[in-house]
Structures are given as C-alpha cells and as structure tokens.
Amino acid sequence: MTRQTTLAAVRDGLIEEMRRDPLVWAVGEDLHIGGLYGQYHGLLDEFGPDRIVASPISEAMIVSAGLGGALAGTRPVVDMRIADFALPAIDELVNQTAKARFMFGGQASVSTVVRLPQGIMASSAAQHSQSLESWYVHTPGLVVLAPSTPADCKGLLKSAIRCDDPVILIEPRALWQEDGEIPDGDHCVPIGVARMARKGKDLYHRHLVGDDGAGSGYCRHNSRKRHRHRADRS
C-alpha cells in the first residue's frame, strides 16, 4: 500500500494506463502546463503532444475530438477542467457520444472518458461549483462514476479508460488534497459495484444513506462522530 493524495493517485493512474496502452491519449485545455490542478504534471514530457493534446477554449470541440477518436479506435480521456464547463458541450455529450453506439446498430464502440472535476472549492462561485451528476445519470448510454476516496478515484479512472462505453467520471475537487491508502499494482475498481462504507442500525431498515464524491466523506465523518458520542454516553 502507498499513501497518496487523490491528485497524485489519479495522475499515476492515467500514467499507468498510457504506458500500458498506446491508444490512450488525453485532450483538454491547459494540459500542456499540467492541467488546472496539476493532475497532468509531467505527462507532456513523457508522452509528447500527440498524446497530451492541449486544445483551444471550445468545449464542444473537445468532446467531439474525444468522440471522433473513440470511433476511430483509440481511447481518449477528455478533460473539462470543471464540470460546469461541459454544459456548452451538452449536445455532443448527450445526443452524440451517449447515442453513437445505438445509432450505428451496436457496431461502434465509444470508449471515451469525460473527466468532470466538480463541487465546491474556494472562490469557485455559483458557475464553477455545481454538482450535475443527476443530469448524466438520466441519460441512456452514459456510464456515470462518482468515486469518494483516493483509491477509488484512481481505480475507477483506470477501469473507465478500459471500458468500451462512454464514461462520465465525476471527480470531487474537495478530495484533491485528501490522502489515503492506495493498493499496489494494477489497482482497478470494478464498474457497477457499489461500495458500502459502513453498516449501521440507527435508521429504519428500509432506508439507505448514500452519497457520491465528497458527500460520502462527510457521511463517514459524521458517522464516526455519532459513534464516539454514543460511546461517551454509555
């Protein structure tokens, strides 16, 4: 096990996948300088401008480049910098990327990952801090992933890159500097399997407490706090 921040873990995860598969490449704004948060730091030096592609400020073009690359047989990683910035490309995401496999009668594989760093951060204001995952969950054809720990952020990114369907990867910005234990080796987290952080008995058995991304961390923190409070009273 290695202890890393989420930011370092996802960077390593992408490097591992790009070394493993030469068809993996990334496109987005500011990737040539390491990305908005540093999650692409050093990748241009190792993989070159053909695989770390810095784009103009045109979200629709960025998503379209990913779609075209996937239809051509590569595995693009599309970076939107901030989840809110994907809204100008909603047609390319919802009407094109999500539906391409079905429009071609199942003959097309759209193996693209759209990274959406989202949530509240300092100075992010109302137009840079929205949580939009529910929109994508209601779109047939998209796989939506919302990791909540550094290990899950890395493992789900690696699994998303290997997936043959388009994946929306919700990356909680509040977790960028949170650290955690990362399993050694080729750490992939299975897609479609929920993780139970903790069982409890304080709610009716028919109720489920769940959240995605950073919210799960808040739930775990409050659960531990409540558990300590009950122990102090006993």
CSV table of N, CA and C in Angstrom, one decimal, residues 7-143:
chain,number,residue,atom,x,y,z
A,7,LEU,N,-5.1,13.7,-5.9
A,7,LEU,CA,-4.5,14.3,-7.1
A,7,LEU,C,-3.3,13.5,-7.6
A,8,ALA,N,-2.4,13.0,-6.7
A,8,ALA,CA,-1.3,12.2,-7.1
A,8,ALA,C,-1.7,10.8,-7.6
A,9,ALA,N,-2.8,10.3,-7.0
A,9,ALA,CA,-3.2,9.0,-7.3
A,9,ALA,C,-3.8,8.9,-8.7
A,10,VAL,N,-4.7,9.9,-9.1
A,10,VAL,CA,-5.3,9.9,-10.4
A,10,VAL,C,-4.2,10.2,-11.5
A,11,ARG,N,-3.3,11.0,-11.1
A,11,ARG,CA,-2.2,11.3,-12.1
A,11,ARG,C,-1.4,10.0,-12.4
A,12,ASP,N,-1.1,9.2,-11.3
A,12,ASP,CA,-0.4,8.0,-11.5
A,12,ASP,C,-1.3,7.0,-12.3
A,13,GLY,N,-2.6,7.0,-12.0
A,13,GLY,CA,-3.5,6.1,-12.7
A,13,GLY,C,-3.5,6.3,-14.2
A,14,LEU,N,-3.5,7.6,-14.6
A,14,LEU,CA,-3.5,7.9,-16.0
A,14,LEU,C,-2.2,7.5,-16.7
A,15,ILE,N,-1.1,7.8,-16.0
A,15,ILE,CA,0.3,7.4,-16.5
A,15,ILE,C,0.3,5.9,-16.7
A,16,GLU,N,-0.1,5.2,-15.7
A,16,GLU,CA,-0.1,3.7,-15.9
A,16,GLU,C,-0.9,3.2,-17.1
A,17,GLU,N,-2.0,3.8,-17.3
A,17,GLU,CA,-2.9,3.4,-18.4
A,17,GLU,C,-2.2,3.8,-19.8
A,18,MET,N,-1.6,5.0,-19.8
A,18,MET,CA,-1.0,5.4,-21.0
A,18,MET,C,0.3,4.6,-21.4
A,19,ARG,N,1.0,4.2,-20.3
A,19,ARG,CA,2.1,3.3,-20.6
A,19,ARG,C,1.6,1.9,-21.0
A,20,ARG,N,0.5,1.5,-20.5
A,20,ARG,CA,0.0,0.1,-20.8
A,20,ARG,C,-0.5,0.0,-22.2
A,21,ASP,N,-1.2,1.1,-22.6
A,21,ASP,CA,-2.0,1.1,-23.9
A,21,ASP,C,-1.6,2.3,-24.7
A,22,PRO,N,-0.9,2.2,-25.8
A,22,PRO,CA,-0.6,3.4,-26.6
A,22,PRO,C,-1.8,4.0,-27.3
A,23,LEU,N,-2.9,3.4,-27.2
A,23,LEU,CA,-4.1,4.1,-27.8
A,23,LEU,C,-4.8,5.0,-26.9
A,24,VAL,N,-4.3,5.1,-25.6
A,24,VAL,CA,-4.9,6.1,-24.6
A,24,VAL,C,-4.2,7.4,-24.8
A,25,TRP,N,-5.0,8.5,-24.9
A,25,TRP,CA,-4.5,9.8,-25.0
A,25,TRP,C,-5.4,10.8,-24.3
A,26,ALA,N,-5.0,12.0,-24.1
A,26,ALA,CA,-5.8,13.0,-23.4
A,26,ALA,C,-5.9,14.3,-24.2
A,27,VAL,N,-7.1,14.9,-24.0
A,27,VAL,CA,-7.3,16.2,-24.7
A,27,VAL,C,-8.1,17.1,-23.8
A,28,GLY,N,-7.7,18.4,-23.8
A,28,GLY,CA,-8.4,19.4,-22.9
A,28,GLY,C,-7.5,20.7,-22.9
A,29,GLU,N,-8.1,21.6,-22.2
A,29,GLU,CA,-7.4,22.9,-22.1
A,29,GLU,C,-6.3,22.8,-21.0
A,30,ASP,N,-5.2,23.5,-21.3
A,30,ASP,CA,-4.1,23.6,-20.4
A,30,ASP,C,-3.4,22.3,-20.0
A,31,LEU,N,-3.6,21.3,-20.8
A,31,LEU,CA,-2.9,20.0,-20.4
A,31,LEU,C,-1.4,20.2,-20.6
A,32,HIS,N,-1.0,21.0,-21.5
A,32,HIS,CA,0.5,21.2,-21.8
A,32,HIS,C,1.2,21.8,-20.6
A,33,ILE,N,0.5,22.5,-19.7
A,33,ILE,CA,1.1,23.0,-18.5
A,33,ILE,C,0.7,22.2,-17.2
A,34,GLY,N,0.2,21.0,-17.4
A,34,GLY,CA,-0.1,20.2,-16.3
A,34,GLY,C,-1.5,20.1,-15.8
A,35,GLY,N,-2.4,20.8,-16.6
A,35,GLY,CA,-3.8,20.8,-16.2
A,35,GLY,C,-4.1,21.9,-15.1
A,36,LEU,N,-5.4,22.2,-14.9
A,36,LEU,CA,-5.8,23.2,-14.0
A,36,LEU,C,-5.3,22.9,-12.6
A,37,TYR,N,-5.3,21.7,-12.2
A,37,TYR,CA,-5.0,21.3,-10.8
A,37,TYR,C,-3.7,20.6,-10.7
A,38,GLY,N,-2.9,20.4,-11.8
A,38,GLY,CA,-1.7,19.7,-11.7
A,38,GLY,C,-1.8,18.2,-11.9
A,39,GLN,N,-3.0,17.7,-12.3
A,39,GLN,CA,-3.2,16.3,-12.5
A,39,GLN,C,-2.6,15.7,-13.8
A,40,TYR,N,-2.0,16.6,-14.6
A,40,TYR,CA,-1.3,16.1,-15.8
A,40,TYR,C,0.2,16.5,-15.8
A,41,HIS,N,0.6,16.9,-14.6
A,41,HIS,CA,2.0,17.4,-14.5
A,41,HIS,C,3.0,16.3,-15.0
A,42,GLY,N,3.9,16.7,-15.9
A,42,GLY,CA,4.9,15.8,-16.4
A,42,GLY,C,4.5,14.9,-17.5
A,43,LEU,N,3.2,14.8,-17.8
A,43,LEU,CA,2.8,13.9,-18.8
A,43,LEU,C,3.2,14.3,-20.2
A,44,LEU,N,3.2,15.6,-20.5
A,44,LEU,CA,3.6,16.0,-21.8
A,44,LEU,C,5.1,15.6,-22.1
A,45,ASP,N,6.0,15.7,-21.1
A,45,ASP,CA,7.4,15.4,-21.3
A,45,ASP,C,7.5,13.9,-21.6
A,46,GLU,N,6.7,13.0,-21.0
A,46,GLU,CA,6.8,11.6,-21.2
A,46,GLU,C,6.1,11.2,-22.5
A,47,PHE,N,4.9,11.7,-22.8
A,47,PHE,CA,4.1,11.1,-23.9
A,47,PHE,C,4.1,12.0,-25.1
A,48,GLY,N,4.5,13.3,-25.0
A,48,GLY,CA,4.5,14.1,-26.2
A,48,GLY,C,3.2,14.8,-26.5
A,49,PRO,N,3.2,15.7,-27.5
A,49,PRO,CA,2.0,16.5,-27.8
A,49,PRO,C,1.0,15.7,-28.6
A,50,ASP,N,1.3,14.6,-29.2
A,50,ASP,CA,0.4,13.7,-29.9
A,50,ASP,C,-0.6,13.0,-28.9
A,51,ARG,N,-0.1,12.8,-27.7
A,51,ARG,CA,-1.0,12.1,-26.7
A,51,ARG,C,-1.4,12.9,-25.6
A,52,ILE,N,-0.8,14.0,-25.4
A,52,ILE,CA,-1.3,15.0,-24.4
A,52,ILE,C,-1.6,16.3,-25.2
A,53,VAL,N,-2.8,16.4,-25.6
A,53,VAL,CA,-3.2,17.4,-26.6
A,53,VAL,C,-3.9,18.6,-25.9
A,54,ALA,N,-3.2,19.7,-26.0
A,54,ALA,CA,-3.8,21.0,-25.5
A,54,ALA,C,-4.7,21.6,-26.5
A,55,SER,N,-5.9,21.9,-26.1
A,55,SER,CA,-7.0,22.3,-27.0
A,55,SER,C,-7.3,23.8,-26.8
A,56,PRO,N,-7.9,24.4,-27.8
A,56,PRO,CA,-8.4,25.8,-27.7
A,56,PRO,C,-9.6,25.8,-26.7
A,57,ILE,N,-10.1,27.0,-26.3
A,57,ILE,CA,-11.2,27.1,-25.4
A,57,ILE,C,-12.5,26.8,-26.2
A,58,SER,N,-12.9,25.6,-26.4
A,58,SER,CA,-14.1,25.2,-27.2
A,58,SER,C,-14.5,23.8,-26.7
A,59,GLU,N,-15.4,23.8,-25.7
A,59,GLU,CA,-15.8,22.6,-25.0
A,59,GLU,C,-16.5,21.6,-26.0
A,60,ALA,N,-17.3,22.1,-26.9
A,60,ALA,CA,-17.9,21.3,-27.9
A,60,ALA,C,-16.9,20.6,-28.8
A,61,MET,N,-15.9,21.3,-29.2
A,61,MET,CA,-14.8,20.7,-30.0
A,61,MET,C,-14.0,19.7,-29.2
A,62,ILE,N,-13.8,19.9,-27.9
A,62,ILE,CA,-13.0,19.0,-27.1
A,62,ILE,C,-13.7,17.6,-27.0
A,63,VAL,N,-15.0,17.7,-26.7
A,63,VAL,CA,-15.8,16.5,-26.6
A,63,VAL,C,-15.9,15.8,-27.9
A,64,SER,N,-16.1,16.6,-29.0
A,64,SER,CA,-16.2,16.0,-30.3
A,64,SER,C,-14.9,15.3,-30.7
A,65,ALA,N,-13.8,15.9,-30.3
A,65,ALA,CA,-12.5,15.2,-30.6
A,65,ALA,C,-12.4,13.9,-29.9
A,66,GLY,N,-12.9,13.8,-28.7
A,66,GLY,CA,-12.9,12.6,-28.0
A,66,GLY,C,-13.8,11.5,-28.6
A,67,LEU,N,-15.0,12.0,-29.1
A,67,LEU,CA,-15.9,11.1,-29.7
A,67,LEU,C,-15.3,10.6,-31.0
A,68,GLY,N,-14.7,11.5,-31.8
A,68,GLY,CA,-14.1,11.0,-33.1
A,68,GLY,C,-13.0,10.1,-32.9
A,69,GLY,N,-12.2,10.4,-31.9
A,69,GLY,CA,-11.0,9.5,-31.5
A,69,GLY,C,-11.5,8.1,-31.1
A,70,ALA,N,-12.6,8.1,-30.3
A,70,ALA,CA,-13.1,6.8,-29.9
A,70,ALA,C,-13.7,6.0,-31.1
A,71,LEU,N,-14.4,6.7,-32.0
A,71,LEU,CA,-14.9,6.0,-33.2
A,71,LEU,C,-13.8,5.5,-34.1
A,72,ALA,N,-12.7,6.1,-34.0
A,72,ALA,CA,-11.5,5.7,-34.8
A,72,ALA,C,-10.7,4.6,-34.2
A,73,GLY,N,-11.1,4.2,-32.9
A,73,GLY,CA,-10.5,3.0,-32.3
A,73,GLY,C,-9.5,3.4,-31.2
A,74,THR,N,-9.4,4.6,-30.8
A,74,THR,CA,-8.5,5.0,-29.7
A,74,THR,C,-9.3,5.1,-28.4
A,75,ARG,N,-8.6,5.4,-27.3
A,75,ARG,CA,-9.3,5.6,-26.0
A,75,ARG,C,-9.0,7.0,-25.4
A,76,PRO,N,-9.7,8.0,-25.8
A,76,PRO,CA,-9.5,9.3,-25.4
A,76,PRO,C,-9.9,9.5,-23.9
A,77,VAL,N,-9.1,10.4,-23.2
A,77,VAL,CA,-9.5,10.9,-21.9
A,77,VAL,C,-9.8,12.4,-22.1
A,78,VAL,N,-11.0,12.8,-22.0
A,78,VAL,CA,-11.4,14.2,-22.3
A,78,VAL,C,-11.5,14.9,-21.0
A,79,ASP,N,-10.8,16.0,-20.8
A,79,ASP,CA,-10.8,16.8,-19.6
A,79,ASP,C,-11.6,18.1,-19.8
A,80,MET,N,-12.6,18.3,-18.9
A,80,MET,CA,-13.4,19.5,-19.0
A,80,MET,C,-13.0,20.6,-18.0
A,81,ARG,N,-11.9,20.4,-17.3
A,81,ARG,CA,-11.4,21.4,-16.3
A,81,ARG,C,-12.3,21.5,-15.1
A,82,ILE,N,-13.5,21.9,-15.3
A,82,ILE,CA,-14.6,22.0,-14.3
A,82,ILE,C,-15.9,21.4,-14.9
A,83,ALA,N,-16.6,20.7,-14.1
A,83,ALA,CA,-17.9,20.1,-14.6
A,83,ALA,C,-18.8,21.1,-15.2
A,84,ASP,N,-18.9,22.3,-14.7
A,84,ASP,CA,-19.8,23.3,-15.3
A,84,ASP,C,-19.5,23.6,-16.7
A,85,PHE,N,-18.2,23.4,-17.1
A,85,PHE,CA,-17.8,23.8,-18.5
A,85,PHE,C,-18.2,22.8,-19.5
A,86,ALA,N,-18.8,21.6,-19.1
A,86,ALA,CA,-19.3,20.7,-20.0
A,86,ALA,C,-20.6,21.1,-20.6
A,87,LEU,N,-21.3,22.1,-20.0
A,87,LEU,CA,-22.6,22.4,-20.4
A,87,LEU,C,-22.6,23.0,-21.8
A,88,PRO,N,-21.6,23.7,-22.3
A,88,PRO,CA,-21.6,24.1,-23.7
A,88,PRO,C,-21.5,23.0,-24.7
A,89,ALA,N,-21.1,21.8,-24.1
A,89,ALA,CA,-20.9,20.6,-25.0
A,89,ALA,C,-22.0,19.6,-24.7
A,90,ILE,N,-23.1,20.0,-24.2
A,90,ILE,CA,-24.1,19.0,-23.8
A,90,ILE,C,-24.7,18.3,-25.0
A,91,ASP,N,-24.8,18.9,-26.1
A,91,ASP,CA,-25.3,18.2,-27.3
A,91,ASP,C,-24.3,17.1,-27.7
A,92,GLU,N,-23.0,17.4,-27.7
A,92,GLU,CA,-22.0,16.4,-28.0
A,92,GLU,C,-22.0,15.3,-27.0
A,93,LEU,N,-22.3,15.6,-25.8
A,93,LEU,CA,-22.3,14.5,-24.8
A,93,LEU,C,-23.6,13.7,-24.8
A,94,VAL,N,-24.7,14.3,-24.8
A,94,VAL,CA,-26.0,13.6,-24.7
A,94,VAL,C,-26.6,13.1,-26.0
A,95,ASN,N,-26.4,13.9,-27.1
A,95,ASN,CA,-27.0,13.5,-28.4
A,95,ASN,C,-26.0,12.7,-29.3
A,96,GLN,N,-24.8,12.9,-29.0
A,96,GLN,CA,-23.8,12.2,-29.9
A,96,GLN,C,-23.0,11.1,-29.2
A,97,THR,N,-22.2,11.5,-28.2
A,97,THR,CA,-21.4,10.5,-27.5
A,97,THR,C,-22.3,9.4,-26.9
A,98,ALA,N,-23.3,9.7,-26.2
A,98,ALA,CA,-24.1,8.7,-25.5
A,98,ALA,C,-24.9,7.8,-26.5
A,99,LYS,N,-25.2,8.3,-27.6
A,99,LYS,CA,-26.1,7.6,-28.5
A,99,LYS,C,-25.4,6.9,-29.7
A,100,ALA,N,-24.1,7.2,-29.9
A,100,ALA,CA,-23.4,6.7,-31.1
A,100,ALA,C,-23.5,5.2,-31.2
A,101,ARG,N,-23.3,4.5,-30.2
A,101,ARG,CA,-23.3,3.0,-30.3
A,101,ARG,C,-24.7,2.5,-30.8
A,102,PHE,N,-25.7,3.2,-30.4
A,102,PHE,CA,-27.1,2.7,-30.8
A,102,PHE,C,-27.4,3.2,-32.2
A,103,MET,N,-26.9,4.4,-32.6
A,103,MET,CA,-27.1,5.0,-33.9
A,103,MET,C,-26.4,4.1,-35.0
A,104,PHE,N,-25.4,3.4,-34.6
A,104,PHE,CA,-24.7,2.5,-35.5
A,104,PHE,C,-25.0,1.1,-35.4
A,105,GLY,N,-26.1,0.8,-34.7
A,105,GLY,CA,-26.6,-0.5,-34.5
A,105,GLY,C,-25.7,-1.4,-33.7
A,106,GLY,N,-25.0,-0.8,-32.8
A,106,GLY,CA,-24.1,-1.6,-31.9
A,106,GLY,C,-22.7,-1.9,-32.6
A,107,GLN,N,-22.5,-1.4,-33.8
A,107,GLN,CA,-21.2,-1.6,-34.4
A,107,GLN,C,-20.1,-0.7,-34.0
A,108,ALA,N,-20.5,0.4,-33.3
A,108,ALA,CA,-19.5,1.4,-32.9
A,108,ALA,C,-19.2,1.3,-31.4
A,109,SER,N,-18.0,1.5,-31.0
A,109,SER,CA,-17.6,1.5,-29.6
A,109,SER,C,-17.1,2.9,-29.3
A,110,VAL,N,-17.7,3.5,-28.3
A,110,VAL,CA,-17.3,4.8,-27.9
A,110,VAL,C,-16.6,4.7,-26.5
A,111,SER,N,-15.3,4.3,-26.6
A,111,SER,CA,-14.6,4.1,-25.4
A,111,SER,C,-13.8,5.4,-25.0
A,112,THR,N,-14.6,6.4,-24.5
A,112,THR,CA,-14.1,7.7,-24.1
A,112,THR,C,-14.4,8.0,-22.6
A,113,VAL,N,-13.5,8.6,-21.9
A,113,VAL,CA,-13.8,9.0,-20.6
A,113,VAL,C,-13.8,10.6,-20.5
A,114,VAL,N,-14.9,11.1,-20.0
A,114,VAL,CA,-15.0,12.5,-19.8
A,114,VAL,C,-14.8,12.9,-18.3
A,115,ARG,N,-13.8,13.5,-18.0
A,115,ARG,CA,-13.4,13.9,-16.6
A,115,ARG,C,-14.1,15.2,-16.2
A,116,LEU,N,-14.9,15.1,-15.2
A,116,LEU,CA,-15.7,16.3,-14.7
A,116,LEU,C,-15.3,16.6,-13.3
A,117,PRO,N,-14.3,17.4,-13.0
A,117,PRO,CA,-14.0,17.8,-11.6
A,117,PRO,C,-15.1,18.7,-11.2
A,118,GLN,N,-15.8,18.4,-10.1
A,118,GLN,CA,-16.9,19.2,-9.7
A,118,GLN,C,-17.0,19.4,-8.2
A,119,GLY,N,-17.9,20.3,-7.8
A,119,GLY,CA,-18.1,20.6,-6.4
A,119,GLY,C,-17.5,21.9,-5.9
A,120,ILE,N,-17.7,22.2,-4.7
A,120,ILE,CA,-17.3,23.5,-4.1
A,120,ILE,C,-15.8,23.5,-3.8
A,121,MET,N,-15.2,24.6,-4.2
A,121,MET,CA,-13.9,25.0,-3.8
A,121,MET,C,-13.8,26.5,-3.6
A,122,ALA,N,-12.8,26.9,-2.9
A,122,ALA,CA,-12.7,28.4,-2.6
A,122,ALA,C,-12.7,29.2,-3.9
A,123,SER,N,-13.4,30.3,-3.9
A,123,SER,CA,-13.5,31.2,-5.0
A,123,SER,C,-14.1,30.6,-6.2
A,124,SER,N,-14.8,29.5,-6.1
A,124,SER,CA,-15.4,28.9,-7.3
A,124,SER,C,-16.7,29.5,-7.7
A,125,ALA,N,-17.5,30.1,-6.8
A,125,ALA,CA,-18.7,30.8,-7.1
A,125,ALA,C,-19.8,29.9,-7.7
A,126,ALA,N,-20.9,30.5,-8.1
A,126,ALA,CA,-22.1,29.7,-8.5
A,126,ALA,C,-21.9,29.0,-9.8
A,127,GLN,N,-21.1,29.6,-10.7
A,127,GLN,CA,-21.0,29.0,-12.1
A,127,GLN,C,-19.8,28.0,-12.2
A,128,HIS,N,-19.1,27.7,-11.1
A,128,HIS,CA,-18.0,26.8,-11.1
A,128,HIS,C,-18.0,25.8,-10.0
A,129,SER,N,-19.2,25.6,-9.4
A,129,SER,CA,-19.3,24.7,-8.2
A,129,SER,C,-20.5,23.8,-8.2
A,130,GLN,N,-21.2,23.7,-9.4
A,130,GLN,CA,-22.4,22.9,-9.4
A,130,GLN,C,-22.1,21.4,-9.4
A,131,SER,N,-23.1,20.6,-8.9
A,131,SER,CA,-23.0,19.1,-8.9
A,131,SER,C,-24.1,18.7,-9.9
A,132,LEU,N,-23.7,18.2,-11.1
A,132,LEU,CA,-24.6,17.9,-12.2
A,132,LEU,C,-24.7,16.5,-12.5
A,133,GLU,N,-24.3,15.6,-11.6
A,133,GLU,CA,-24.3,14.2,-11.9
A,133,GLU,C,-25.7,13.6,-12.2
A,134,SER,N,-26.7,14.2,-11.6
A,134,SER,CA,-28.1,13.6,-11.8
A,134,SER,C,-28.5,13.8,-13.2
A,135,TRP,N,-28.0,14.9,-13.9
A,135,TRP,CA,-28.4,15.0,-15.3
A,135,TRP,C,-27.9,13.9,-16.2
A,136,TYR,N,-26.6,13.5,-15.9
A,136,TYR,CA,-26.0,12.4,-16.7
A,136,TYR,C,-26.5,11.1,-16.4
A,137,VAL,N,-26.9,10.9,-15.1
A,137,VAL,CA,-27.4,9.6,-14.7
A,137,VAL,C,-28.7,9.3,-15.4
A,138,HIS,N,-29.5,10.3,-15.8
A,138,HIS,CA,-30.7,10.1,-16.5
A,138,HIS,C,-30.5,10.1,-18.0
A,139,THR,N,-29.3,9.9,-18.5
A,139,THR,CA,-29.0,9.9,-20.0
A,139,THR,C,-28.7,8.5,-20.4
A,140,PRO,N,-29.5,7.8,-21.1
A,140,PRO,CA,-29.2,6.4,-21.5
A,140,PRO,C,-27.9,6.4,-22.4
A,141,GLY,N,-27.1,5.4,-22.2
A,141,GLY,CA,-25.8,5.3,-23.0
A,141,GLY,C,-24.6,5.8,-22.3
A,142,LEU,N,-24.8,6.5,-21.1
A,142,LEU,CA,-23.6,7.0,-20.4
A,142,LEU,C,-23.4,6.2,-19.1
A,143,VAL,N,-22.2,5.9,-18.8
A,143,VAL,CA,-21.8,5.3,-17.6
A,143,VAL,C,-21.3,6.4,-16.7
